[in-house]
Coordinates of C-alpha atoms in Angstrom, one line a residue:
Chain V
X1 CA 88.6 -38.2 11.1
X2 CA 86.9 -35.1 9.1
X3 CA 88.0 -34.0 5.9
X4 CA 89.6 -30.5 5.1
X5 CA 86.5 -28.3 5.1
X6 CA 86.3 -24.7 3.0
X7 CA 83.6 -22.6 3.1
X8 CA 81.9 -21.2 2.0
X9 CA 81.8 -23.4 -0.9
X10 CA 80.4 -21.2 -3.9
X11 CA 80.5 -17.2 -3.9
X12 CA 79.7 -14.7 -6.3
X13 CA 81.1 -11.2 -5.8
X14 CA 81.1 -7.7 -8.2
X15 CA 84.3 -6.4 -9.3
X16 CA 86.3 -4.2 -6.8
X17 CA 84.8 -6.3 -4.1
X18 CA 86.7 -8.0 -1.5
X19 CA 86.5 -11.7 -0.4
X20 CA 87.4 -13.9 2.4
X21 CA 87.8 -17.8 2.4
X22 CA 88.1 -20.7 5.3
X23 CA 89.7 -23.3 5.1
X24 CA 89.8 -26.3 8.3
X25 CA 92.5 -28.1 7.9
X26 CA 92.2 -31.8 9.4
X27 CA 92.6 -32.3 13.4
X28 CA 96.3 -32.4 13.7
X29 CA 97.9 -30.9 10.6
X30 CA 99.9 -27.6 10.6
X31 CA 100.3 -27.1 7.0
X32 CA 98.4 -25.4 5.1
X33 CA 98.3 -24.7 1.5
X34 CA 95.9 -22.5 -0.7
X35 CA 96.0 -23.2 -4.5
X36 CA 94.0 -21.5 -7.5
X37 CA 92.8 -23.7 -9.8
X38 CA 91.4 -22.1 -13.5
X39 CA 90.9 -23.5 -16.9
X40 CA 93.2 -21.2 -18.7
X41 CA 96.1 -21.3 -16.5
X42 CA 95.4 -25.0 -14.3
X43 CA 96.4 -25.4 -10.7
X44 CA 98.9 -22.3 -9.3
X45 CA 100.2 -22.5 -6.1
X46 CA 99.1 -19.3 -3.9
X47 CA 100.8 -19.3 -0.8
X48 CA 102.0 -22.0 2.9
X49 CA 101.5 -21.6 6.1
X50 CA 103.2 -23.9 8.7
X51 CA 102.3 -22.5 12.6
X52 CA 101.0 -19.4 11.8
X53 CA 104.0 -18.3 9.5
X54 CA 103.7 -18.1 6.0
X55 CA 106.4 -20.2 4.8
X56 CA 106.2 -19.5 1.1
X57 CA 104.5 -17.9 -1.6
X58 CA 103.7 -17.9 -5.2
X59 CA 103.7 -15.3 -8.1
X60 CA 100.5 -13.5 -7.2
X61 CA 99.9 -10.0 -6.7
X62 CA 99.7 -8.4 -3.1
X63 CA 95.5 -8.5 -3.2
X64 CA 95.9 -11.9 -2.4
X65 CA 96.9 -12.3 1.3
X66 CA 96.7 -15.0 3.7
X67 CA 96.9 -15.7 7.5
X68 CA 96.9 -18.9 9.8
X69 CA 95.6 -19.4 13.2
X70 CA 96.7 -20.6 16.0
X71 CA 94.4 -23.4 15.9
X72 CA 96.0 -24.1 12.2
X73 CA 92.6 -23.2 10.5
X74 CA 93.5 -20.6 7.7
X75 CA 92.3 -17.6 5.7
X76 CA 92.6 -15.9 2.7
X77 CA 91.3 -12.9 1.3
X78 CA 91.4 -11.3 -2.1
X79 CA 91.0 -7.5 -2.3
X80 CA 90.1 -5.5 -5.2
X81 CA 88.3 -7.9 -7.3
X82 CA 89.0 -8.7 -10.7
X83 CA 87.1 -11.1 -13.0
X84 CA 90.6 -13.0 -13.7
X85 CA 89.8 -13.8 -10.3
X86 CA 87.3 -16.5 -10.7
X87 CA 88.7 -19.7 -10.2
X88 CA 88.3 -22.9 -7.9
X89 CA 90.1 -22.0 -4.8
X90 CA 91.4 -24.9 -3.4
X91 CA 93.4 -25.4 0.6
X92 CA 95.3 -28.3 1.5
X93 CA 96.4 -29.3 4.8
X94 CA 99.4 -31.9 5.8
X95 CA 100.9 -33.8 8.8
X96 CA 104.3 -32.5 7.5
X97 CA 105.9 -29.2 8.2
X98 CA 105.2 -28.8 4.6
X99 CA 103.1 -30.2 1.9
X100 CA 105.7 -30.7 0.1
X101 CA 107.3 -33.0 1.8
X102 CA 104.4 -35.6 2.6
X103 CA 100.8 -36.2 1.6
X104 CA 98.2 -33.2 0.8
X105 CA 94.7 -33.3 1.3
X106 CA 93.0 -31.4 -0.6
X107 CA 89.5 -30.0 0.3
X108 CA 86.5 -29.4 -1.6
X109 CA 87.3 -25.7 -2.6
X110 CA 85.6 -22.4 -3.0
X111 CA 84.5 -21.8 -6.2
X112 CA 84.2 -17.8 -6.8
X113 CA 82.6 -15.7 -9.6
X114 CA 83.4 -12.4 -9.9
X115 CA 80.8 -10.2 -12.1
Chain E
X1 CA 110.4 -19.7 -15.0
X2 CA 110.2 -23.3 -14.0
X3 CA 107.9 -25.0 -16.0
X4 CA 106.8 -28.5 -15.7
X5 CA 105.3 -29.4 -19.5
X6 CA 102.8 -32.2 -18.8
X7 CA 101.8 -34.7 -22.1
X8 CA 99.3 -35.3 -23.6
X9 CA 96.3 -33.1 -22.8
X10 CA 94.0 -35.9 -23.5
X11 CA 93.9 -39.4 -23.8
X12 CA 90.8 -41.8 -24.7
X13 CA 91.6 -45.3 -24.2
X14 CA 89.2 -48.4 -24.6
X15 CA 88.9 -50.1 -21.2
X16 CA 91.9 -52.7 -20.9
X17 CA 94.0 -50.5 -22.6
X18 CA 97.0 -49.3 -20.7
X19 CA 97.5 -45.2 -20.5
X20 CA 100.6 -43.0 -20.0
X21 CA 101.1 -39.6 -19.3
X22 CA 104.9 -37.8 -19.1
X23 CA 106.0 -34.8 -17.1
X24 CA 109.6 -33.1 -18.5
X25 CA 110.8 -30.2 -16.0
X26 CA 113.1 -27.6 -17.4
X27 CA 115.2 -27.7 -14.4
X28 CA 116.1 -30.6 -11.8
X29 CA 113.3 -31.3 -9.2
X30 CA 113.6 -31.8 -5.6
X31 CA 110.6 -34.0 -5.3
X32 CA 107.7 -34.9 -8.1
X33 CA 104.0 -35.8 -6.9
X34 CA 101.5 -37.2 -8.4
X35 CA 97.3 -36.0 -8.0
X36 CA 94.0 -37.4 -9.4
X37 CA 91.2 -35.0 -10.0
X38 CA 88.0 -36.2 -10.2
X39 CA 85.5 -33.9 -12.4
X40 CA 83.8 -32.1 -10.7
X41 CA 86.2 -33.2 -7.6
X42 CA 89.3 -32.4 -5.5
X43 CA 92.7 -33.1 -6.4
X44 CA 93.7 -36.4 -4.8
X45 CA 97.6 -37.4 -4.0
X46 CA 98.6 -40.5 -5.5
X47 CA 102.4 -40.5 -4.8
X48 CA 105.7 -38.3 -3.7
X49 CA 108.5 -39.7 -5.8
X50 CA 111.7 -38.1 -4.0
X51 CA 114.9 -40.0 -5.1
X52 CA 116.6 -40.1 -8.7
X53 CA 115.3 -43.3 -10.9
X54 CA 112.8 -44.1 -8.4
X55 CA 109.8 -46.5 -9.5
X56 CA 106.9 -46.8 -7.4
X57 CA 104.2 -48.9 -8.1
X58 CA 100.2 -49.3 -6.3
X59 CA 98.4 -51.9 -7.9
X60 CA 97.8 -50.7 -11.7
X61 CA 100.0 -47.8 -11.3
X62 CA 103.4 -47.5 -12.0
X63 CA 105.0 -43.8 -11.4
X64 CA 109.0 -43.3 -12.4
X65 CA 111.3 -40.6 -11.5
X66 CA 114.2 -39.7 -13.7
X67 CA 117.6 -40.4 -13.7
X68 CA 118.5 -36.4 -13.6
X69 CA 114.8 -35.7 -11.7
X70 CA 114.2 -33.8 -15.1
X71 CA 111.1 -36.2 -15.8
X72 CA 108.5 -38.2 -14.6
X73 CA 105.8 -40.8 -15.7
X74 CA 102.6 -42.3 -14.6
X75 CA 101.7 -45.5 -16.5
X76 CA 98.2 -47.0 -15.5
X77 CA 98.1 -51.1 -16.9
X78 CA 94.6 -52.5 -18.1
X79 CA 92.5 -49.0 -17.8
X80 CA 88.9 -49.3 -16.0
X81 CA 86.7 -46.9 -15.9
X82 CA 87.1 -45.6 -12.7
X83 CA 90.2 -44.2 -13.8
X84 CA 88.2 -41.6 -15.3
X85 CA 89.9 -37.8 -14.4
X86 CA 92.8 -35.7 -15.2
X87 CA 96.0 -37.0 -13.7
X88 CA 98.3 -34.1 -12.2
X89 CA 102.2 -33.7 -11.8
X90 CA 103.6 -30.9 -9.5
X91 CA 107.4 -30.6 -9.0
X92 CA 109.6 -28.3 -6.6
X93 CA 113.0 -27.3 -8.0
X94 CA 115.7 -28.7 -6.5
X95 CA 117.6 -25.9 -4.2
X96 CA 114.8 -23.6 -4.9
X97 CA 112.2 -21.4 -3.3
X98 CA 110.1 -24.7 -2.5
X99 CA 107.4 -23.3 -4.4
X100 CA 105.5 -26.1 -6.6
X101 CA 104.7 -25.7 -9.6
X102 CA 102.1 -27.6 -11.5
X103 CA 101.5 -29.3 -14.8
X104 CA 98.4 -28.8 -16.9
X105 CA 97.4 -32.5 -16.6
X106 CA 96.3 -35.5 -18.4
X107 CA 92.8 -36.0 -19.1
X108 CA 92.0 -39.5 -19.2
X109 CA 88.6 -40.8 -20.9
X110 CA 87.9 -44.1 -20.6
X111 CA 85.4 -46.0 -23.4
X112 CA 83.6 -49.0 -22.2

């Protein structure tokens, strides 16, 4: 069974840009998860998306959005750029109706640079 | 905020030697898990610890849950050196918004 897949995987972008990442969750899971991950503040939960709904959200401003398909694969933009932005954006998929309540799989991540 | 303080940042051990890294929660957690990252890698789940005082063990790793779900532990026995990475702890508080928060993680270095 494939892995969770992002793409694309690196990205550099100017600031006041905008940005979109995939994420493919594996065959079967519902839940998805998008994380940022940075040296000065670690691994920050962004936002979850069980069946197309976003179920919750973290402590991020409104540039960052999300959506999920009906086919579970996900999106998520940030608008506006700002170099605080560049980070290791990491999605995570799971059987469960939420992440947090079974196994994650994480996938390779997006790793952005803004300029 | 919730915070989950995560100790120590780094950790060199000689191989055989055990390792242990401590999570401490200022509020009650619903659930703890438990990630391994690689560098240069993913984060990879280890365990969900879900019930007060649990103790969970897979192979050389023992995890531990807190009485009051305040804390939590990974302790590796006789290190090898592919237990190379930075060990994770993210915990959802209890009654919450179900949003998880992380801690900063253990980096473990492991001497030959």
């Amino acid at each position: 069974k494939a892995g969770v897949t992002q793409t694309p995987r690196y990205l550099i972008k100017t600031r006041g840009q905008q940005v979109t990442l995939s994420c493919s969750p594996i065959s079967g899971h519902r839940s998805v998860s998008w994380y940022q991950q940075t040296p000065g503040q670690g691994l920050q939960f962004l936002f979850e998306y069980f069946s197309e709904t976003q179920r919750n959200k973290g402590n991020f401003p409104g540039r960052f959005s999300g959506r999920q398909f009906s086919n579970s694969r996900s999106e998520m933009n940030v608008s506006t750029l700002e170099l605080g932005d560049s980070a290791l954006y990491l999605c995570a998929s799971s059987l469960g109706f939420s992440g947090w309540s079974s196994e994650q799989f994480f996938g390779p991540g997006t790793r952005l640079t803004v300029l | 905020g919730q915070q989950v303080m995560q100790i120590p940042q780094y950790q060199h051990v000689q191989e055989g030697e055990d390792f242990t890294t401590y999570c401490n929660s200022s509020t009650t957690l619903s659930n703890i898990q438990w990630y391994k990252q690689r560098p240069g890698g993913h984060p990879v789940f280890l365990i969900q610890l879900v019930k007060s005082g649990e103790v969970k063990k897979q192979k050389r790793l023992t995890f531990q849950f807190g009485e009051a779900k305040k804390n939590s532990s990974l302790h590796i026995t006789a290190t090898q050196t592919t237990d190379v990475g930075t060990y994770f702890c993210a915990g959802v508080i209890s009654g919450g918004s179900y949003i998880p928060t992380f801690g900063r993680g253990t980096s473990l270095i492991v001497h030959p």
